[in-house]
Coordinates of C-alpha atoms and ligand atoms in Angstrom, one line a residue:
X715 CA 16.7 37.2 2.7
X716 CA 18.8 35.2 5.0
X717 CA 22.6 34.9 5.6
X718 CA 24.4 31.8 3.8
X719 CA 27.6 31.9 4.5
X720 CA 30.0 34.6 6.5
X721 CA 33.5 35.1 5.6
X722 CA 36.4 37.1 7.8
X723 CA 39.5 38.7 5.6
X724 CA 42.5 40.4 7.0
X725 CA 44.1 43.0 5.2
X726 CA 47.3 44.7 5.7
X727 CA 47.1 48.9 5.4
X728 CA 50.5 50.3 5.7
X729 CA 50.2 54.0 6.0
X730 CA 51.8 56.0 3.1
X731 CA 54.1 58.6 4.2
X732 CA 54.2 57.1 7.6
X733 CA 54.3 57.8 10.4
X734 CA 50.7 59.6 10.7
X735 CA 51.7 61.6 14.1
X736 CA 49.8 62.1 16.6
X737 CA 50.3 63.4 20.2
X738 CA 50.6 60.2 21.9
X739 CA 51.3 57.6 19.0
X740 CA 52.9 57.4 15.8
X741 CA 50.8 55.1 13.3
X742 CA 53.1 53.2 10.8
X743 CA 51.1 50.1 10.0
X744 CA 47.0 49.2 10.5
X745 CA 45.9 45.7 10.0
X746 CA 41.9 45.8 8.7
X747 CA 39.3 43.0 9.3
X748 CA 36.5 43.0 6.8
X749 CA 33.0 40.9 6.8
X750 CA 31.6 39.3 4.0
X751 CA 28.0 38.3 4.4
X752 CA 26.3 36.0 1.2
X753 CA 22.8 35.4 1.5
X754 CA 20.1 33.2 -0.3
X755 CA 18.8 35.4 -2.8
X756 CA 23.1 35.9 -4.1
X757 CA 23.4 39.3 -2.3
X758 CA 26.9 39.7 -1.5
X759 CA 27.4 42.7 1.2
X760 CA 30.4 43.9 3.0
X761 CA 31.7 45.5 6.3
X762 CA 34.9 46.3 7.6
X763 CA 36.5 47.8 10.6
X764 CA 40.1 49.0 11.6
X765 CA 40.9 49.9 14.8
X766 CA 43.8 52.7 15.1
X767 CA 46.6 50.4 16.0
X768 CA 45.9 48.9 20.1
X769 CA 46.7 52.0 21.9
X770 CA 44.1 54.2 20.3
X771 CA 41.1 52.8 22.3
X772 CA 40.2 49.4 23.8
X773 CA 40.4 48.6 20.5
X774 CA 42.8 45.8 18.3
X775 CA 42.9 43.9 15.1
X776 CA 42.8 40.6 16.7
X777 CA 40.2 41.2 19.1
X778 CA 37.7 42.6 16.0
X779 CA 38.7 38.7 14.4
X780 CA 38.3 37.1 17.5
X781 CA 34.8 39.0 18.3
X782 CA 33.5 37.9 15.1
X783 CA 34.3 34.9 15.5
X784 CA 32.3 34.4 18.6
X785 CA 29.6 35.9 16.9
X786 CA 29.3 34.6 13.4
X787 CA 27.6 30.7 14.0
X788 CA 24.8 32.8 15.8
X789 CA 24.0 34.5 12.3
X790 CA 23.7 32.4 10.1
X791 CA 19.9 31.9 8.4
X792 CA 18.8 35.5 10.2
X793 CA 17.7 38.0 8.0
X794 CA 20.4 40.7 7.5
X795 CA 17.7 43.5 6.8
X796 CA 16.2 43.2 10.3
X797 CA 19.5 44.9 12.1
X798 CA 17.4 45.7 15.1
X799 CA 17.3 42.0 15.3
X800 CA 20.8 41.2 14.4
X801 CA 22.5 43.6 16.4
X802 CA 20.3 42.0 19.7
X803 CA 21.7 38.7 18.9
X804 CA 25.2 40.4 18.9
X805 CA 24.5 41.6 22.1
X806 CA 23.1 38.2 23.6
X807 CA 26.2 36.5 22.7
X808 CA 28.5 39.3 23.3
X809 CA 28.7 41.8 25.6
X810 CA 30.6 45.2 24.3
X811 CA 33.6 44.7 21.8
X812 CA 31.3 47.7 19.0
X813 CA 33.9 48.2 16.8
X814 CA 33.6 44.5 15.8
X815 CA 30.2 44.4 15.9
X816 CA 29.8 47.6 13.8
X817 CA 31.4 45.3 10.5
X818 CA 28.3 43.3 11.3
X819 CA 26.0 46.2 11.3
X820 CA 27.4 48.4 8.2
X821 CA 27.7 45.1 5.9
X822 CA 23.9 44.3 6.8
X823 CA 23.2 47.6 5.7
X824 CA 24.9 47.6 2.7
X825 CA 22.8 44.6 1.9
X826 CA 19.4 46.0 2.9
X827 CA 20.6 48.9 0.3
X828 CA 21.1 46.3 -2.4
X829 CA 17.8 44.7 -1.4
X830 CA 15.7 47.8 -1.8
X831 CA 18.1 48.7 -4.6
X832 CA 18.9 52.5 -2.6
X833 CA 21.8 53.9 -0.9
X834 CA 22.1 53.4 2.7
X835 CA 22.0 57.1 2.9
X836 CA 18.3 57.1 1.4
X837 CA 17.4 54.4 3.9
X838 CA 18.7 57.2 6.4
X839 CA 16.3 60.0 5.7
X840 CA 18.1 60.5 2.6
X841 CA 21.1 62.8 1.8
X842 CA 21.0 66.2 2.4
X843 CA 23.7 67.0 -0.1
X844 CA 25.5 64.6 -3.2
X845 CA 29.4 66.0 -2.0
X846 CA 30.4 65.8 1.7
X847 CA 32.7 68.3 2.9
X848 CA 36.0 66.6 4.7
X849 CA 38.4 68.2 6.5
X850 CA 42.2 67.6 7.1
X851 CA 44.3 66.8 10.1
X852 CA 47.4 68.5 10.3
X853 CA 50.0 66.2 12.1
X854 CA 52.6 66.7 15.1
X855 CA 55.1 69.2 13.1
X856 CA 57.0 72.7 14.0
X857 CA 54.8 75.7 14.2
X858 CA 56.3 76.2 10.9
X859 CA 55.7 72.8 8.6
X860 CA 52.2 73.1 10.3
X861 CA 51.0 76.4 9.1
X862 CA 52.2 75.8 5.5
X863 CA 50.4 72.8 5.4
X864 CA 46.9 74.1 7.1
X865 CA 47.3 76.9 4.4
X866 CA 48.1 74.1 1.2
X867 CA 45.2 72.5 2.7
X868 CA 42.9 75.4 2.9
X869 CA 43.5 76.1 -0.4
X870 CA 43.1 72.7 -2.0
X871 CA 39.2 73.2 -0.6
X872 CA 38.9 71.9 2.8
X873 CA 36.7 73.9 4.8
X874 CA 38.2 72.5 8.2
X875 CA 41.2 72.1 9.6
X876 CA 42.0 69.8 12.3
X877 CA 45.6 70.7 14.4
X878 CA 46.9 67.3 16.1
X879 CA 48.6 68.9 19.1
X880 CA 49.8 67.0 22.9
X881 CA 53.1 64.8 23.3
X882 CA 55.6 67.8 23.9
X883 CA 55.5 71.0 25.5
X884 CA 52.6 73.7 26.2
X885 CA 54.7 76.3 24.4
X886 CA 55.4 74.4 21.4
X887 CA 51.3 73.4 21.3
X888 CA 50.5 76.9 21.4
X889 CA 53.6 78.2 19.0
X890 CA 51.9 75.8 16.3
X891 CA 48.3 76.7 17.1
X892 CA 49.3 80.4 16.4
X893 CA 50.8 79.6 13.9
X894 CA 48.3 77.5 12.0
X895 CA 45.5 79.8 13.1
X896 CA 47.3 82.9 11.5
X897 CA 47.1 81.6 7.7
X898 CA 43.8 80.5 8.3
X899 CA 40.6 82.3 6.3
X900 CA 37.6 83.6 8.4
X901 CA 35.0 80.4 7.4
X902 CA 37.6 77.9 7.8
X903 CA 37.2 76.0 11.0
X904 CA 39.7 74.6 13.3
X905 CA 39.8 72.1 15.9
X906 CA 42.8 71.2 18.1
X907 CA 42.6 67.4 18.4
X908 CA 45.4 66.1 21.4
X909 CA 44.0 62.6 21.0
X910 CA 44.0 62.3 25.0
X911 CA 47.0 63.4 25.6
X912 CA 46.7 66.7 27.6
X913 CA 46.4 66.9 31.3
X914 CA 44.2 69.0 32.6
X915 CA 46.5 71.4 33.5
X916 CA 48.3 71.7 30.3
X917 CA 44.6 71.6 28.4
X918 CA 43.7 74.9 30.9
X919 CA 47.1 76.5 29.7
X920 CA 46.6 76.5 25.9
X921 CA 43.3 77.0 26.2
X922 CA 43.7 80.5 28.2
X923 CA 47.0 81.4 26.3
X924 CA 44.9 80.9 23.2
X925 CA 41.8 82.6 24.3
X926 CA 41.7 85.1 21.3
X927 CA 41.6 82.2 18.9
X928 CA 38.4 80.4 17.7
X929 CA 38.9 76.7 17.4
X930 CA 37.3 74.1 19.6
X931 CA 38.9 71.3 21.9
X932 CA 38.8 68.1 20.7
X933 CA 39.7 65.4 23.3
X934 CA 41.9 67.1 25.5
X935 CA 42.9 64.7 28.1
X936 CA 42.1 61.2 28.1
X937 CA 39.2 60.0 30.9
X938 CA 35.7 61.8 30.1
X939 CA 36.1 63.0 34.3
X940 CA 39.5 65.1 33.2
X941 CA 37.2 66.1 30.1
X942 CA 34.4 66.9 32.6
X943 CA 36.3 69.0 34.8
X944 CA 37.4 71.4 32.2
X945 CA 33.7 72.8 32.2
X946 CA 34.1 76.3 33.3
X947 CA 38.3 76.8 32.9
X948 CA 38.9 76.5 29.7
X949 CA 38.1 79.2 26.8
X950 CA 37.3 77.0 24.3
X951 CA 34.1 74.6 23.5
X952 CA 35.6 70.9 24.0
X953 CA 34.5 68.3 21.6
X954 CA 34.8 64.5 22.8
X955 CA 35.9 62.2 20.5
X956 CA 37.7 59.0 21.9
X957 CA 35.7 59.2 25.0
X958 CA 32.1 58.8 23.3
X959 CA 32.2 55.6 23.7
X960 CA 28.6 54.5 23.2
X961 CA 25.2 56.7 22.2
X962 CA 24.5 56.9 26.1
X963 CA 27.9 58.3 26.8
X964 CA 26.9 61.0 24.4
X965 CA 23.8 61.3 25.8
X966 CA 25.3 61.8 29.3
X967 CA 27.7 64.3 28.0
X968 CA 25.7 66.5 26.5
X969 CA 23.3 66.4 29.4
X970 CA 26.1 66.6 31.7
X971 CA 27.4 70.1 29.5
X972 CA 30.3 68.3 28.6
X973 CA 30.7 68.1 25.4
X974 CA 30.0 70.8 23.2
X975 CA 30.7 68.8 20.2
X976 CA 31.9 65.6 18.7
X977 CA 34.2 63.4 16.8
X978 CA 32.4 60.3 16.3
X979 CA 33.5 57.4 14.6
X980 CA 30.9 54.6 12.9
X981 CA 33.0 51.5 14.4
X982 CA 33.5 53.0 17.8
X983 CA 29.5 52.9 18.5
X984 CA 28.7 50.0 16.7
X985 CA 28.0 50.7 13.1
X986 CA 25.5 53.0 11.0
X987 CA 22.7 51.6 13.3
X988 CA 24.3 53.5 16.3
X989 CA 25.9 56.7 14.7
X990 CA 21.8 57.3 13.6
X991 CA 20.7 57.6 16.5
X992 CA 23.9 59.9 17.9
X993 CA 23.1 61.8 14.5
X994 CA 19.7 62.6 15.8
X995 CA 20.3 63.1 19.6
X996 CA 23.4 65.9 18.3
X997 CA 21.0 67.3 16.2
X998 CA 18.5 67.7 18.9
X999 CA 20.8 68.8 20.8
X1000 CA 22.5 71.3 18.4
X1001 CA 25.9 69.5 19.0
X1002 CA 27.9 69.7 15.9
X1003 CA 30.0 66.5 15.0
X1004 CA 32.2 64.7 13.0
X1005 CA 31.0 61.7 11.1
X1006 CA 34.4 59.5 10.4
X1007 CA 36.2 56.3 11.6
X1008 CA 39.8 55.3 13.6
X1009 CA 41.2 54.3 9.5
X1010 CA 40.2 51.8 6.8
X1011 CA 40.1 51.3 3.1
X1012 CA 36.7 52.2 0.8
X1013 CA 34.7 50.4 3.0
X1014 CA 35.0 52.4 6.1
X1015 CA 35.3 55.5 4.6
X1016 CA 31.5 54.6 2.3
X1017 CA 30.4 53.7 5.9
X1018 CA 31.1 56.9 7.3
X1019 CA 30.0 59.2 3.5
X1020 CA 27.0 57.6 3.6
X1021 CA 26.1 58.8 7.1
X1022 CA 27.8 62.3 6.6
X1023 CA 25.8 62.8 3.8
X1024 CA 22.8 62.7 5.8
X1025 CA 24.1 65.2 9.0
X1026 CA 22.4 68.6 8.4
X1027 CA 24.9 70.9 7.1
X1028 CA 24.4 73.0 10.4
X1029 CA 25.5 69.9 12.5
X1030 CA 28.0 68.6 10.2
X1031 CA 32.0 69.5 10.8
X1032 CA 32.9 66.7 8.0
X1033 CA 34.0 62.9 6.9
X1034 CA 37.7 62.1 7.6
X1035 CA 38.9 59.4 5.5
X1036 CA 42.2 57.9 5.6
X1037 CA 42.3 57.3 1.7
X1038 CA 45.6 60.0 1.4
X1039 CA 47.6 57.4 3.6
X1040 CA 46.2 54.2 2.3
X1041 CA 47.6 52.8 -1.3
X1042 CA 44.9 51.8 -3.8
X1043 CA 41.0 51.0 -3.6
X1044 CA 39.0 47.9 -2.5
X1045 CA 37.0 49.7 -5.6
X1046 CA 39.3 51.2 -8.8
X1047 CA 35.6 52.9 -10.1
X1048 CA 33.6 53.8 -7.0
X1049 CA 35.9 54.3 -4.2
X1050 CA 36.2 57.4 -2.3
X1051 CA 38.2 60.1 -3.0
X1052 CA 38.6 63.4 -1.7
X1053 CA 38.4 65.9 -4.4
X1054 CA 39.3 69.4 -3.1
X1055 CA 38.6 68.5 0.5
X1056 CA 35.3 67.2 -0.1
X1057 CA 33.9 64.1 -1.5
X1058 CA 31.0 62.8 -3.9
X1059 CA 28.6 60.2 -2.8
X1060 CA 29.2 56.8 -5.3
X1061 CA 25.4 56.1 -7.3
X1062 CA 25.8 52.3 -6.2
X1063 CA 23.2 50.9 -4.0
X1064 CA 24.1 50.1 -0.5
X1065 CA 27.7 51.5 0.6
X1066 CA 28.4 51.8 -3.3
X1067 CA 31.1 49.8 -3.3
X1068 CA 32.2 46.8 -5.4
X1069 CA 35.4 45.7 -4.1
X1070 CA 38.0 43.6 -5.8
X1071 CA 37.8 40.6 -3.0
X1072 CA 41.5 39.7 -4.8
X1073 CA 42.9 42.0 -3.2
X1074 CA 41.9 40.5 0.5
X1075 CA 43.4 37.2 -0.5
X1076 CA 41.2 34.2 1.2
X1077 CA 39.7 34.5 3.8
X1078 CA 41.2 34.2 7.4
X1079 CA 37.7 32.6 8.9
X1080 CA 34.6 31.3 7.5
X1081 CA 31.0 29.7 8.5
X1082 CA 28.0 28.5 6.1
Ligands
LIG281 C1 41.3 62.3 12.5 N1 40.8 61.0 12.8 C2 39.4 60.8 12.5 C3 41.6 60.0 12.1 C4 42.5 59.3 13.0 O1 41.9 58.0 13.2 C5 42.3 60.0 14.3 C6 41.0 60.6 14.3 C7 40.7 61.7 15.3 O2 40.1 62.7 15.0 O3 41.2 61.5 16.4
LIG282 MG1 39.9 63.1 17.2

């Protein structure tokens, strides 16, 4: 099998009921890049990545476009099912820039999956489950609006809640973690995600103010060093998400007794190829994590359910999508839903998606 031809679309994703708050930005609008690879034997496979506005990470719309632009002319004629080789030739013409690369990765995957004519979660080790837990994040709200919608939430199905806290004061972080931690069920987890926006110091006060609540820290402040030197004064186990930059970062944090945990997103590594391996150093490791991405349409969110599905359930705290803020599917059969806070894998082969290209309009770049 060999590439042909490699298209580039841009897709606008406004966010139903916008904005989606979080402690230090307020998402109203996401602009998605998706990668169209068409090979010899007609295999048509797709990736796509969408980076949480420009402030989120070192991370932007026009950077992914411009990444894969540099990149594209370099893959044409390779074989998409050797991704060991295709991600080095990423690398030798690019240096960092994952999230663009990881459209590369997840659409050669999907086609390997046609290929073989298996999901990409079978060419994983296989799924250890058919339905993938999710769990929900509850945005910046009063103590109040927060707790009724953990508890609407909890009882829709999903078996974890996640609390975006940071952006105002300690008091009001901790009045809302109270709050949402009071209607919660024993078995239902909860995380308290500030998205970077904590200081150490304010990370350290709601932490010991909230000592008598289980939940874990998720991101606290923004540098991994202000994450790192919360080791030993906070109550709490801290999760890194936007930090975890790369699968050595992950390995240096858990070595490092940083991390207790994760939130790990397939474009922020690279693609499937990357979150394998930071799916089998965690479980090594026994570091429980998140298997999700920044935001995206059916594409992203298979990308990240077909990973998910292989985490062992002991390792696993769920696949975010962002399907209840995005209007429609690339795929009105096969695309993924949440369903009582939990989702089914589609039967399709690769990412198990067959999206309406239509939707895309044509395509904003293209090689052959
Ligand atoms: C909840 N998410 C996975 C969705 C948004 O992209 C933010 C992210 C997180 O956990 O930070
Ligand atoms: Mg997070």
């Amino acid at each position: 099998m060999k590439i042909t031809a490699i298209d580039v679309f841009q897709h606008d994703l406004p966010v139903k009921d916008a904005p989606y708050r979080m402690g230090l930005q307020d998402v109203w609008h996401l602009d998605s890049t998706i990668v169209r690879l068409e090979c010899d034997d007609g295999t048509v496979a797709y990736g796509e990545t969408c980076p949480l506005g420009s402030t989120y990470q070192p991370q932007h719309a026009l950077g992914a476009r411009a990444a894969l632009a540099e990149m594209a002319p370099y893959l044409l004629g390779m074989d998409p099912t050797a991704i060991g080789r295709i991600n080095a030739a990423m690398d030798s013409v690019l240096m960092g820039h994952l999230y663009a690369k990881a459209a590369i990765d997840v659409a050669c995957w999907d086609a390997t999956g046609k290929l073989y004519g298996v999901r990409i979660c079978d060419l994983l080790g296989g799924a250890v489950r058919e339905r993938v837990p999710s769990y929900h994040g509850v945005l910046i709200a009063s103590p109040e609006d927060s707790a009724a919608d953990a508890a609407r939430r909890q009882e829709e199905g999903f078996p974890r809640i996640q609390l975006k806290v940071g952006g105002r004061s300690v008091e009001e972080d901790i009045a809302a973690i109270r709050a949402v931690a009071a209607v919660l069920r024993p078995g239902v987890r909860m995380a308290a995600d500030a998205n970077k926006a904590w200081t150490t110091s304010a990370a350290i006060q709601v932490s010991q103010a909230c000592q008598d609540i289980p939940m874990v820290l998720e991101q606290p402040c923004a540098s991994y060093r202000e994450n790192a030197s919360l080791v030993g004064k906070v109550a709490h186990p801290i999760y890194l998400d936007e930090s975890a930059v790369d699968l050595a970062t992950v390995v240096a944090a858990i070595g490092e007794g940083v991390a207790d945990g994760f939130g790990m997103k397939v474009s922020r590594v690279g693609g499937i190829s990357a979150l394998r391996a930071v799916r089998d150093v965690c479980a090594a490791a026994r570091r429980p994590h998140t298997v999700d991405d920044t935001w995206g349409g059916d594409l992203v969110a298979a990308a990240s359910l077909q990973v998910g599905a292989t985490v062992d359930p002991s390792n696993f705290e769920g696949t975010w999508i962002a399907e209840p803020y995005v209007d429609g599917h690339y795929d009105a059969e096969h695309g993924i839903r949440l369903d009582g806070g939990w989702m089914d894998l589609p039967p399709g082969p690769g990412l198990g998606i067959t999206p309406d290209e239509s939707l895309w309009g044509d395509p904003v770049m293209t090689w052959s």
